[in-house]
Coordinates of C-alpha atoms in Angstrom, one line a residue:
M260 CA -66.1 -88.0 15.5
P261 CA -69.4 -86.9 13.8
D262 CA -72.0 -89.4 12.8
L263 CA -70.7 -91.1 9.6
S264 CA -73.4 -93.7 9.5
K265 CA -75.5 -92.0 6.8
P266 CA -74.9 -89.9 3.8
E267 CA -76.3 -86.3 3.8
T268 CA -78.9 -87.4 1.4
D269 CA -80.5 -90.6 0.2
K270 CA -78.5 -92.3 -2.5
A271 CA -81.2 -91.6 -5.1
D272 CA -80.8 -87.8 -4.4
D273 CA -77.0 -87.9 -3.9
A274 CA -75.9 -86.6 -7.3
Q275 CA -78.5 -83.8 -7.4
H276 CA -77.7 -82.8 -3.9
R277 CA -74.0 -82.4 -4.7
R278 CA -74.9 -80.3 -7.7
D279 CA -77.0 -78.0 -5.5
A280 CA -74.6 -77.8 -2.5
P281 CA -72.1 -74.9 -2.4
S282 CA -68.5 -76.1 -2.8
R283 CA -65.4 -74.9 -0.9
R284 CA -62.7 -73.7 -3.2
A285 CA -59.1 -74.9 -3.1
A286 CA -56.4 -72.4 -3.7
L287 CA -54.1 -73.4 -6.5
K288 CA -51.3 -70.8 -6.4
G289 CA -52.7 -68.9 -9.2
G290 CA -55.3 -71.4 -10.1
T291 CA -58.3 -72.1 -7.8
A292 CA -61.0 -74.6 -7.3
L293 CA -63.9 -72.1 -7.8
G294 CA -67.6 -72.2 -8.2
V295 CA -69.3 -70.9 -11.4
C296 CA -72.7 -70.3 -13.3
A297 CA -74.0 -70.2 -17.0
L298 CA -75.9 -68.0 -19.5
L299 CA -75.2 -67.2 -23.1
S300 CA -75.1 -70.6 -24.7
P301 CA -77.6 -73.4 -25.6
R302 CA -76.9 -74.9 -22.1
L303 CA -77.8 -71.7 -20.3
T304 CA -81.4 -72.6 -19.5
H305 CA -80.4 -75.9 -17.9
A306 CA -77.8 -74.1 -15.8
Q307 CA -80.2 -71.5 -14.7
Q308 CA -82.6 -74.1 -13.5
Q309 CA -79.9 -75.5 -11.2
T310 CA -78.4 -72.2 -9.9
G311 CA -81.3 -69.8 -10.2
D312 CA -81.5 -66.6 -12.2
G313 CA -78.8 -64.1 -11.3
M314 CA -75.4 -62.7 -11.9
A315 CA -72.2 -64.5 -11.6
E316 CA -70.2 -64.3 -8.4
I317 CA -66.9 -64.7 -10.3
I318 CA -65.9 -64.4 -13.9
L319 CA -62.6 -65.5 -15.3
R320 CA -62.1 -64.0 -18.8
G321 CA -59.4 -63.7 -21.4
G322 CA -58.1 -67.2 -21.2
R323 CA -57.7 -70.4 -23.0
I324 CA -60.1 -72.6 -21.0
T325 CA -60.1 -76.3 -21.7
T326 CA -63.6 -77.4 -20.4
L327 CA -63.5 -81.1 -21.6
D328 CA -67.2 -80.4 -22.3
R329 CA -67.6 -82.1 -25.7
A330 CA -70.3 -79.5 -26.6
N331 CA -68.1 -76.5 -26.0
P332 CA -64.5 -77.8 -25.5
E333 CA -62.5 -74.5 -25.5
V334 CA -63.7 -71.1 -24.4
Q335 CA -62.4 -67.7 -23.5
A336 CA -64.4 -67.1 -20.3
I337 CA -66.2 -68.9 -17.5
A338 CA -68.7 -67.7 -14.9
V339 CA -69.0 -69.2 -11.4
R340 CA -72.0 -69.1 -9.1
E341 CA -72.6 -71.0 -5.9
G342 CA -69.7 -73.4 -6.5
L343 CA -70.9 -74.5 -9.9
V344 CA -70.1 -73.6 -13.5
Q345 CA -72.9 -71.2 -14.5
A346 CA -71.8 -70.6 -18.1
T347 CA -68.8 -70.8 -20.5
G348 CA -68.4 -69.0 -23.7
T349 CA -66.7 -65.9 -25.3
N350 CA -65.7 -62.9 -23.3
D351 CA -68.6 -60.9 -24.5
E352 CA -71.2 -63.6 -23.8
I353 CA -69.9 -64.3 -20.2
M354 CA -69.5 -60.6 -19.3
R355 CA -73.2 -60.2 -19.7
L356 CA -73.5 -62.1 -16.5
A357 CA -71.4 -59.5 -14.6
G358 CA -73.2 -57.6 -11.9
E359 CA -72.0 -54.9 -9.5
S360 CA -70.7 -57.4 -7.1
T361 CA -69.2 -59.8 -9.6
E362 CA -65.4 -60.3 -9.3
V363 CA -63.8 -60.3 -12.7
I364 CA -60.4 -61.9 -13.2
D365 CA -58.4 -61.3 -16.3
L366 CA -56.6 -64.5 -17.2
A367 CA -54.2 -62.7 -19.6
G368 CA -54.2 -65.6 -22.0
R369 CA -53.5 -68.3 -19.4
R370 CA -54.5 -71.9 -19.9
V371 CA -57.3 -73.1 -17.5
I372 CA -58.1 -76.8 -17.0
P373 CA -60.6 -78.7 -14.8
G374 CA -59.0 -79.4 -11.4
L375 CA -56.9 -82.6 -11.4
N376 CA -58.2 -85.6 -9.6
D377 CA -55.8 -88.3 -8.3
S378 CA -57.9 -91.5 -8.4
H379 CA -55.4 -93.5 -6.3
T380 CA -53.3 -91.8 -3.6
H381 CA -52.7 -91.8 0.1
L382 CA -53.3 -88.2 1.2
I383 CA -54.7 -88.9 4.6
R384 CA -51.7 -90.9 5.7
G385 CA -49.3 -88.7 3.7
G386 CA -50.6 -85.6 5.3
L387 CA -49.8 -86.8 8.8
N388 CA -46.1 -87.0 7.9
Y389 CA -45.6 -84.4 5.2
N390 CA -43.9 -81.9 7.5
M391 CA -41.3 -84.5 8.5
E392 CA -40.3 -85.4 4.9
L393 CA -37.6 -84.2 2.6
R394 CA -38.7 -84.6 -1.0
W395 CA -36.4 -85.3 -4.0
E396 CA -39.0 -84.7 -6.7
N397 CA -37.4 -83.3 -9.8
V398 CA -34.0 -83.0 -8.1
P399 CA -31.5 -83.2 -11.0
S400 CA -28.4 -84.8 -9.4
V401 CA -27.1 -86.8 -6.5
A402 CA -25.0 -83.8 -5.6
D403 CA -28.1 -81.7 -5.2
A404 CA -29.9 -84.4 -3.3
L405 CA -27.0 -84.7 -0.8
R406 CA -26.8 -81.0 -0.4
M407 CA -30.5 -80.9 0.5
L408 CA -30.0 -83.8 2.9
K409 CA -27.2 -82.0 4.7
D410 CA -29.1 -78.8 4.9
Q411 CA -32.2 -80.6 6.3
A412 CA -30.2 -82.6 8.8
D413 CA -28.5 -79.5 10.1
R414 CA -31.9 -77.9 10.9
T415 CA -33.9 -80.9 12.0
P416 CA -34.6 -80.9 15.7
A417 CA -34.0 -83.9 17.9
P418 CA -35.5 -86.5 18.2
Q419 CA -36.9 -86.2 14.6
W420 CA -35.4 -88.0 11.6
V421 CA -34.8 -86.8 8.1
R422 CA -37.1 -88.9 6.0
V423 CA -36.8 -89.1 2.2
V424 CA -40.0 -91.1 1.4
G425 CA -40.7 -91.7 -2.2
G426 CA -41.1 -89.5 -5.3
W427 CA -37.6 -90.1 -6.8
S428 CA -35.6 -92.6 -8.9
E429 CA -31.9 -92.9 -9.4
F430 CA -32.6 -92.6 -13.2
Q431 CA -33.6 -88.9 -12.7
F432 CA -30.1 -88.0 -11.5
A433 CA -27.4 -86.8 -13.8
E434 CA -25.0 -89.4 -12.3
G435 CA -27.4 -92.2 -13.1
R436 CA -27.0 -93.8 -9.6
M437 CA -28.3 -93.7 -6.1
P438 CA -26.5 -91.9 -3.3
S439 CA -24.1 -94.2 -1.4
L440 CA -24.4 -95.0 2.3
E441 CA -21.0 -93.4 2.7
E442 CA -22.2 -90.2 1.1
I443 CA -25.4 -90.2 3.3
N444 CA -23.3 -90.7 6.5
T445 CA -21.0 -87.8 5.5
A446 CA -23.9 -85.5 4.8
A447 CA -25.7 -86.4 8.1
P448 CA -23.4 -87.9 10.7
D449 CA -25.6 -87.3 13.7
T450 CA -29.2 -87.0 12.7
P451 CA -31.1 -90.2 11.9
V452 CA -31.8 -90.5 8.1
F453 CA -34.2 -92.9 6.4
V454 CA -34.2 -92.9 2.5
L455 CA -36.8 -95.1 0.9
H456 CA -36.0 -96.3 -2.6
L457 CA -39.1 -97.4 -4.5
Y458 CA -40.5 -100.7 -3.2
A459 CA -37.0 -102.2 -3.2
S460 CA -34.8 -100.9 -0.4
A461 CA -34.1 -98.3 2.3
L462 CA -30.9 -96.5 3.2
L463 CA -30.3 -95.8 6.9
N464 CA -27.3 -93.9 8.2
R465 CA -25.4 -94.9 11.3
A466 CA -27.4 -92.6 13.5
A467 CA -30.6 -94.3 12.3
L468 CA -29.2 -97.7 13.0
R469 CA -28.4 -96.6 16.5
A470 CA -31.8 -95.1 17.1
L471 CA -33.5 -98.3 15.9
G472 CA -31.1 -100.6 17.8
I473 CA -30.2 -102.5 14.7
T474 CA -26.9 -104.4 15.2
G475 CA -25.1 -107.4 13.9
K476 CA -27.2 -109.6 16.1
T477 CA -30.6 -108.3 14.7
P478 CA -32.3 -111.1 12.7
N479 CA -33.8 -110.6 9.3
P480 CA -37.5 -110.1 9.5
P481 CA -39.9 -112.2 7.3
G482 CA -39.7 -111.1 3.7
G483 CA -36.8 -108.8 4.2
L484 CA -33.0 -108.6 4.5
I485 CA -30.7 -106.5 6.7
E486 CA -27.5 -106.2 4.6
K487 CA -24.4 -107.0 6.6
D488 CA -20.7 -106.3 5.8
G489 CA -17.8 -108.7 6.0
N490 CA -17.7 -108.3 9.7
G491 CA -21.4 -109.1 10.2
E492 CA -22.3 -105.5 10.9
P493 CA -25.3 -103.8 9.3
T494 CA -24.4 -101.6 6.4
G495 CA -27.6 -99.5 6.6
M496 CA -29.2 -101.1 3.6
L497 CA -32.6 -102.8 4.1
I498 CA -33.8 -104.9 1.2
A499 CA -37.3 -106.0 0.4
K500 CA -37.3 -109.7 -0.6
P501 CA -40.0 -109.4 -2.0
S502 CA -42.2 -107.7 0.5
A503 CA -41.8 -104.0 1.4
L504 CA -43.0 -104.8 5.0
I505 CA -39.4 -104.4 6.3
L506 CA -39.3 -100.9 4.8
Y507 CA -42.6 -99.7 6.1
S508 CA -42.3 -101.3 9.5
T509 CA -38.9 -99.6 10.0
L510 CA -40.3 -96.2 8.9
A511 CA -43.2 -96.6 11.3
Q512 CA -40.7 -96.7 14.2
G513 CA -39.7 -93.1 13.7
P514 CA -41.0 -90.3 15.9
K515 CA -44.5 -89.1 15.2
L516 CA -45.9 -85.6 15.3
P517 CA -48.4 -84.5 18.0
V518 CA -51.9 -84.1 16.8
E519 CA -51.8 -80.4 16.5
D520 CA -48.8 -80.6 14.2
Q521 CA -50.4 -83.5 12.2
I522 CA -53.2 -81.0 11.5
N523 CA -50.8 -78.4 10.4
S524 CA -48.9 -81.0 8.3
T525 CA -52.0 -82.1 6.5
R526 CA -52.9 -78.6 5.7
H527 CA -49.5 -78.0 4.2
Y528 CA -49.8 -81.2 2.2
M529 CA -53.2 -80.2 0.8
R530 CA -51.7 -76.9 -0.1
E531 CA -49.0 -78.7 -2.0
M532 CA -51.7 -80.6 -3.8
N533 CA -53.4 -77.4 -4.7
R534 CA -50.1 -75.9 -5.9
L535 CA -49.9 -78.7 -8.4
G536 CA -53.5 -78.2 -9.7
I537 CA -55.1 -81.0 -7.7
T538 CA -58.6 -80.3 -6.4
S539 CA -59.8 -83.9 -5.7
V540 CA -58.3 -87.2 -4.6
I541 CA -59.5 -90.7 -3.8
D542 CA -57.6 -92.0 -0.8
A543 CA -56.9 -95.8 -1.1
G544 CA -56.3 -96.3 2.6
G545 CA -53.1 -97.9 3.8
G546 CA -51.4 -100.0 6.4
G547 CA -51.6 -98.4 9.9
Q548 CA -54.6 -96.3 8.7
N549 CA -57.4 -97.8 10.7
F550 CA -61.0 -96.5 10.6
P551 CA -62.2 -94.4 12.3
D552 CA -59.3 -93.6 14.7
D553 CA -56.7 -92.7 12.1
Y554 CA -59.2 -90.4 10.3
N555 CA -59.6 -88.0 13.2
V556 CA -57.2 -85.4 11.8
I557 CA -58.8 -85.2 8.3
Q558 CA -62.3 -85.2 10.0
Q559 CA -61.3 -82.3 12.2
L560 CA -60.1 -80.3 9.2
H561 CA -63.4 -81.1 7.5
D562 CA -65.5 -80.0 10.5
A563 CA -63.4 -76.8 10.7
D564 CA -64.1 -76.1 7.0
Q565 CA -60.3 -76.3 6.3
L566 CA -60.2 -78.9 3.6
T567 CA -58.8 -77.6 0.4
V568 CA -59.0 -80.9 -1.6
R569 CA -62.1 -83.0 -2.1
I570 CA -61.4 -86.4 -0.6
A571 CA -63.2 -89.7 -1.1
Y572 CA -61.7 -92.4 1.0
N573 CA -61.6 -96.2 1.0
L574 CA -61.3 -98.5 4.1
F575 CA -58.3 -100.7 4.0
A576 CA -58.2 -104.0 6.0
Q577 CA -55.6 -103.8 8.6
K578 CA -54.6 -107.1 10.2
A579 CA -54.1 -110.4 8.4
G580 CA -56.7 -112.9 9.5
D581 CA -59.1 -110.2 10.7
E582 CA -60.1 -108.7 7.3
L583 CA -63.6 -110.1 7.3
T584 CA -64.1 -108.9 10.8
D585 CA -63.0 -105.5 9.9
Y586 CA -65.5 -105.2 7.1
E587 CA -68.3 -106.7 9.1
R588 CA -67.7 -104.0 11.7
W589 CA -67.4 -101.2 9.1
V590 CA -70.5 -102.2 7.2
A591 CA -72.4 -101.8 10.5
M592 CA -70.8 -98.3 11.1
T593 CA -71.0 -96.5 7.8
E594 CA -71.9 -96.7 4.2
P595 CA -70.7 -95.5 0.8
G596 CA -71.4 -91.8 0.4
A597 CA -71.4 -91.0 4.1
G598 CA -70.0 -87.5 4.7
S599 CA -70.2 -84.5 2.4
D600 CA -69.0 -83.3 -1.0
M601 CA -65.6 -82.6 0.6
L602 CA -65.1 -85.8 2.6
R603 CA -67.0 -88.9 1.8
M604 CA -66.6 -92.7 2.3
N605 CA -66.0 -94.5 -1.0
G606 CA -66.1 -98.2 -0.1
A607 CA -63.6 -100.9 0.6
G608 CA -59.9 -101.5 -0.3
E609 CA -57.3 -101.2 -1.7
N610 CA -56.4 -104.1 0.6
I611 CA -59.3 -106.4 1.0
T612 CA -57.3 -109.4 2.3
W613 CA -53.6 -109.6 2.8
S614 CA -53.3 -112.9 1.0
A615 CA -54.3 -111.1 -2.2
A616 CA -51.3 -108.7 -2.1
D617 CA -49.0 -109.0 -5.1
F618 CA -46.0 -106.8 -4.5
E619 CA -44.9 -104.5 -7.2
N620 CA -41.1 -104.7 -6.7
F621 CA -39.8 -105.2 -10.3
L622 CA -36.3 -106.0 -8.9
E623 CA -37.8 -109.3 -7.6
P624 CA -39.7 -112.1 -9.5
R625 CA -43.4 -111.9 -9.7
P626 CA -44.9 -113.3 -6.5
D627 CA -47.3 -116.1 -6.4
L628 CA -50.4 -115.5 -4.3
A629 CA -51.2 -117.8 -1.4
P630 CA -53.3 -120.9 -2.3
T631 CA -55.7 -119.7 0.5
M632 CA -56.4 -116.4 -1.3
E633 CA -59.7 -117.3 -2.9
S634 CA -61.2 -118.8 0.2
E635 CA -60.3 -115.6 2.2
L636 CA -61.3 -113.1 -0.5
E637 CA -64.6 -114.6 -1.5
P638 CA -66.6 -114.1 1.7
I639 CA -65.5 -110.5 1.9
V640 CA -66.5 -109.7 -1.6
E641 CA -69.8 -111.5 -0.9
L642 CA -70.3 -109.2 2.1
L643 CA -69.5 -106.1 0.1
A644 CA -71.8 -107.1 -2.8
T645 CA -74.7 -107.9 -0.4
N646 CA -74.3 -104.4 1.1
K647 CA -73.8 -102.6 -2.3
W648 CA -70.3 -101.4 -1.3
P649 CA -67.9 -100.4 -4.1
F650 CA -64.5 -101.9 -3.6
R651 CA -61.0 -101.7 -5.0
I652 CA -58.2 -104.2 -5.0
H653 CA -54.4 -103.8 -5.5
A654 CA -53.4 -105.9 -8.5
T655 CA -50.1 -105.5 -10.4
Y656 CA -49.9 -108.6 -12.4
D657 CA -52.4 -110.3 -14.8
E658 CA -52.0 -113.6 -13.1
S659 CA -53.3 -112.0 -9.9
I660 CA -56.1 -110.2 -11.7
D661 CA -57.2 -113.5 -13.3
R662 CA -57.6 -115.2 -10.0
F663 CA -59.4 -112.2 -8.5
L664 CA -61.9 -112.0 -11.4
S665 CA -62.7 -115.7 -10.9
V666 CA -63.8 -114.9 -7.4
F667 CA -65.7 -111.8 -8.5
E668 CA -67.6 -113.8 -11.2
R669 CA -68.6 -116.5 -8.7
V670 CA -69.9 -113.9 -6.2
N671 CA -71.6 -111.9 -9.0
G672 CA -73.4 -115.1 -10.1
R673 CA -75.0 -115.4 -6.6
T674 CA -75.2 -111.7 -5.7
P675 CA -75.0 -109.4 -8.7
F676 CA -72.8 -106.4 -8.3
Q677 CA -74.9 -103.3 -8.2
T678 CA -72.0 -100.8 -7.9
R679 CA -68.5 -100.2 -9.3
F680 CA -65.3 -102.1 -8.4
I681 CA -61.8 -101.0 -9.2
I682 CA -58.7 -102.9 -10.2
D683 CA -55.7 -100.8 -9.0
H684 CA -52.5 -100.6 -11.0
A685 CA -53.0 -103.4 -13.6
E686 CA -49.6 -103.0 -15.2
T687 CA -49.7 -106.3 -17.0
V688 CA -53.4 -106.9 -17.4
S689 CA -54.4 -108.8 -20.6
Q690 CA -57.2 -108.0 -23.0
R691 CA -59.1 -111.1 -21.9
N692 CA -59.1 -109.8 -18.3
M693 CA -59.9 -106.3 -19.4
E694 CA -63.0 -107.7 -21.1
R695 CA -64.0 -109.6 -17.9
I696 CA -63.6 -106.4 -15.9
K697 CA -65.8 -104.5 -18.2
A698 CA -68.5 -107.3 -18.2
L699 CA -68.6 -107.1 -14.4
G700 CA -69.0 -103.3 -14.4
G701 CA -65.5 -102.5 -13.2
G702 CA -62.8 -99.9 -14.0
I703 CA -59.0 -99.6 -13.8
A704 CA -57.2 -97.0 -11.8
T705 CA -53.8 -96.4 -13.4
Q706 CA -50.7 -94.8 -12.0
H707 CA -47.3 -93.7 -13.2
R708 CA -45.2 -96.3 -11.4
M709 CA -43.6 -97.3 -14.7
A710 CA -42.1 -93.8 -14.9
F711 CA -40.1 -94.7 -11.8
Q712 CA -39.5 -98.4 -12.3
G713 CA -39.6 -98.8 -16.1
E714 CA -35.9 -99.6 -16.4
Y715 CA -36.3 -102.3 -13.8
F716 CA -39.3 -103.8 -15.5
V717 CA -37.4 -103.9 -18.9
D718 CA -34.4 -105.6 -17.2
R719 CA -36.6 -108.3 -15.8
F720 CA -39.4 -108.8 -18.3
G721 CA -38.0 -107.3 -21.5
A722 CA -38.7 -104.3 -23.7
E723 CA -41.4 -106.0 -25.6
A724 CA -43.4 -106.7 -22.5
A725 CA -43.0 -103.2 -21.3
K726 CA -44.6 -101.7 -24.5
S727 CA -48.1 -102.4 -23.1
T728 CA -47.4 -101.9 -19.4
P729 CA -50.0 -100.8 -18.6
P730 CA -52.1 -101.0 -21.8
I731 CA -54.0 -97.8 -21.3
S732 CA -54.9 -97.3 -25.0
K733 CA -56.5 -100.7 -25.1
M734 CA -58.4 -100.0 -22.0
L735 CA -59.8 -96.8 -23.6
E736 CA -60.5 -98.7 -26.9
L737 CA -62.6 -101.2 -24.9
D738 CA -64.5 -98.3 -23.3
L739 CA -63.4 -99.3 -19.8
P740 CA -63.5 -96.6 -17.1
V741 CA -59.9 -95.4 -16.6
G742 CA -58.6 -93.1 -14.0
G743 CA -55.3 -91.3 -13.5
G744 CA -53.3 -91.4 -10.3
T745 CA -50.0 -91.5 -8.6
D746 CA -50.1 -94.1 -5.7
A747 CA -48.2 -91.4 -3.7
T748 CA -46.4 -90.9 -1.4
R749 CA -44.1 -93.7 -0.4
V750 CA -42.8 -94.7 -3.8
A751 CA -44.1 -92.6 -6.7
S752 CA -44.3 -88.8 -6.7
Y753 CA -47.5 -87.0 -5.8
D754 CA -46.8 -84.7 -8.7
P755 CA -49.5 -85.2 -11.4
W756 CA -47.4 -83.6 -14.1
V757 CA -44.9 -86.5 -13.9
A758 CA -47.9 -88.7 -14.7
L759 CA -49.1 -86.5 -17.5
Y760 CA -45.6 -86.4 -19.0
W761 CA -45.4 -90.2 -18.8
L762 CA -48.8 -90.7 -20.4
T763 CA -48.1 -88.3 -23.3
T764 CA -44.5 -89.2 -24.0
G765 CA -44.2 -92.9 -22.9
K766 CA -40.9 -92.0 -21.1
T767 CA -39.5 -92.8 -17.7
L768 CA -37.9 -90.2 -15.5
G769 CA -34.6 -91.3 -16.9
G770 CA -35.7 -90.7 -20.4
L771 CA -36.2 -94.4 -21.4
S772 CA -38.9 -94.7 -24.1
L773 CA -41.2 -97.5 -23.1
Y774 CA -44.1 -97.5 -25.5
A775 CA -44.9 -97.5 -29.2
D776 CA -47.1 -94.7 -30.5
D777 CA -50.2 -96.8 -30.1
N778 CA -49.8 -96.7 -26.3
I779 CA -49.0 -93.0 -26.0
L780 CA -51.9 -90.6 -25.4
D781 CA -52.6 -87.2 -26.8
R782 CA -52.7 -84.5 -24.1
E783 CA -56.4 -84.0 -24.0
T784 CA -57.0 -87.7 -23.5
A785 CA -54.5 -87.8 -20.7
L786 CA -56.1 -84.8 -19.1
R787 CA -59.5 -86.3 -19.4
I788 CA -58.3 -89.5 -17.6
W789 CA -57.0 -87.3 -14.8
T790 CA -60.2 -85.3 -14.4
H791 CA -63.5 -86.7 -15.6
G792 CA -62.1 -90.3 -15.9
S793 CA -61.1 -90.2 -12.2
A794 CA -64.5 -88.9 -11.1
W795 CA -66.1 -92.3 -12.1
F796 CA -64.0 -94.0 -9.3
S797 CA -65.8 -92.1 -6.6
G798 CA -69.2 -92.2 -8.3
E799 CA -69.1 -88.5 -9.1
A800 CA -68.7 -88.4 -12.9
E801 CA -72.0 -86.5 -13.1
V802 CA -70.8 -83.6 -10.9
K803 CA -67.1 -83.1 -11.5
G804 CA -64.3 -83.5 -14.0
T805 CA -65.4 -81.1 -16.7
L806 CA -66.2 -77.4 -16.8
A807 CA -69.7 -77.9 -18.2
P808 CA -72.6 -75.9 -16.8
G809 CA -73.9 -77.3 -13.6
M810 CA -70.7 -79.1 -12.7
Y811 CA -68.4 -78.3 -9.8
A812 CA -66.3 -75.4 -10.8
D813 CA -63.0 -76.9 -9.7
L814 CA -60.3 -75.6 -11.9
A815 CA -56.6 -74.6 -12.2
V816 CA -55.0 -71.7 -13.9
L817 CA -51.7 -72.8 -15.2
S818 CA -48.4 -70.9 -15.6
A819 CA -47.7 -72.4 -19.0
D820 CA -49.9 -73.9 -21.8
Y821 CA -50.1 -77.6 -21.2
M822 CA -51.6 -78.1 -24.6
S823 CA -48.7 -76.6 -26.5
I824 CA -45.5 -76.5 -24.6
A825 CA -42.6 -78.9 -25.4
P826 CA -43.0 -82.3 -23.8
E827 CA -40.0 -82.0 -21.5
E828 CA -41.5 -78.7 -20.1
I829 CA -44.4 -80.7 -18.7
L830 CA -41.9 -82.5 -16.4
S831 CA -39.7 -79.5 -15.5
N832 CA -42.0 -77.5 -13.3
Q833 CA -43.3 -75.3 -16.1
L834 CA -47.0 -76.1 -15.6
R835 CA -47.6 -75.6 -11.9
P836 CA -50.3 -73.0 -11.3
D837 CA -48.8 -69.6 -11.3
H838 CA -48.4 -68.3 -7.7
D839 CA -46.8 -65.0 -8.6
R840 CA -49.3 -63.8 -11.1
W841 CA -52.3 -64.3 -8.7
P842 CA -50.3 -64.2 -5.4
R843 CA -52.9 -63.8 -2.7
R844 CA -56.3 -62.9 -4.0
L845 CA -56.8 -66.4 -5.4
C846 CA -54.5 -68.2 -2.9
G847 CA -56.3 -67.5 0.3
R848 CA -59.8 -66.2 0.0
R849 CA -61.3 -69.1 -1.9
L850 CA -59.6 -71.6 0.3
R851 CA -62.6 -72.3 2.5
G852 CA -65.3 -70.6 0.6
F853 CA -65.8 -67.0 -0.3
G854 CA -64.5 -64.5 2.2
T855 CA -63.7 -67.0 5.0
A856 CA -60.0 -67.6 4.8
S857 CA -57.1 -65.3 5.4
A858 CA -54.9 -64.8 2.3
A859 CA -52.0 -63.8 4.4
G860 CA -51.7 -67.2 6.0
F861 CA -50.9 -68.8 2.7
S862 CA -48.2 -66.6 1.2
R863 CA -44.6 -67.6 1.4
L864 CA -44.6 -70.0 4.3
E865 CA -41.6 -72.0 3.0
S866 CA -39.7 -68.9 2.3
D867 CA -40.1 -67.6 5.9
Q868 CA -39.0 -70.8 7.6
C869 CA -37.1 -73.0 5.1
G870 CA -35.4 -70.6 2.7
T871 CA -37.4 -71.7 -0.3
Q872 CA -40.2 -70.5 -2.4
P873 CA -43.6 -72.3 -2.5
G874 CA -42.8 -73.2 -6.1
D875 CA -39.7 -75.0 -4.9
A876 CA -41.7 -77.2 -2.5
G877 CA -41.9 -80.0 -5.1
R878 CA -38.1 -79.8 -5.3
G879 CA -37.8 -81.2 -1.9
S880 CA -37.3 -78.6 0.9
R881 CA -39.0 -79.2 4.2
C882 CA -38.9 -78.0 7.8
D883 CA -39.1 -81.2 9.9
A884 CA -41.6 -80.7 12.7
I885 CA -41.2 -76.9 12.6
R886 CA -43.3 -75.8 9.7
P887 CA -45.1 -72.6 10.3
R888 CA -48.7 -72.7 11.5
M889 CA -51.5 -71.9 9.1
S890 CA -53.9 -69.4 10.4

């Protein structure tokens, strides 16, 4: 592990340093995270001061470019130099920056947006397992899902399992139901299968029960239930009551990939992020993701200049009872900002103490937090405030948020917060508590969990309560920092377009309309949340999230016009960056900087080994443990 004890620059110089540092560019299958420069606009002089006089390295022209720069919101062309936006403007204005060595790309009218930034996801853990997972994102029917399951089981080598881990809901299927255990056993009689259903349950076939040694004599674990039939034998259904620990602990017992394949898997997963237009994420940590040991793979990729997504990561307390010890150790080891503009430490959370975990399973009643929560949380928050560490905390329900804020206010009264904190999820947060969050200098990271669980929420709490779950419009009205995210991968999909569909239509995957018009966002506002809004949550709002001069030139070229297509087309794979129009020029060379990556290594990998096209990856096809190597 390299030395992570200090940032590359002093904190006072951090923002300017990242403006000046060259960025690596993430390939986006026809979009790309590029670097750019500026000239023929009122902002040109400022941009030239940052990048130096000179011609652009790349110009993208002839497009409809949404910059989210309020001074120049939509342009035809953009110039890139040294990883930064050099200029935006008309085709004629920007082409004056073209020199003999400038690469000029004709966008042919395509929509370009700033690269998407998932402010709450689990890329580091998800990458280690991605090659072993079958994905049911956007699969239209149970019949299709079962066909995919059978195909995957037939080609999965022993001792690997078939894992369907998140990203789907029974409400997306034409049949309006989950696959049955009988159907799963028929599709995969011999290969172990684990199918995770939201935060609620898991379906295991008979082969998985045998592999795990689960029998009629196996006792129920704390907070979970092993369903038994009339003869006392396990059916294969594991039920979270209310904790998902039974689900995650069972999943953790499956075979793992060796390190070299974890590296390959993580590269494929980042490639999938790029395919969907994502150029940055904030990793919220996770159970079993201990620092620094479980960060070795992502650090190796960083050191080899093979990251294709910018990652800011939080440190997640691992063991109940030892949380304060964890943070005392980490405070001595590292500090926020340690790393580079591609991989940097972002603070504490989302789990600060296990007693503060309110589980988001809407099939179960709202959990009451332990009475010891405040006494366990407060010394940790005091430690973080003293050391100026940003932190984030998982909080689904307003009742939990209320208690957390009381702790934060007490600590702030003694040791004033000098940096940001984040409330994650906040589905039922009240206006009173939003105002308290704002007063303390916090923000709210939102995710599209209601797109997957909205029907369950309505069944338990009612349609009226669901109308403001979460109250994003009110958050924006109060001028709170708001970020967009997915909470992928174990439950919700990592696909940002599902989130953007939900934000702009108010609908679940099953088509249930949750919100009145006053809690549905226009498309530009939703996009801003997913770009510049999310940048606040890693302290990078001054350097990324818009395509203004001097900002990171992280962008995506889309295959359809997000600003004008029909709402259902946002959800139906119409918006993924176009891989065929810019097949290799933009999909390889920019991947690790100009001229340093082989395009050929990133062409049709899934097609070669799995019988699918890269554009179908979000539809679920995977090669368990045998995905092709990336050069």
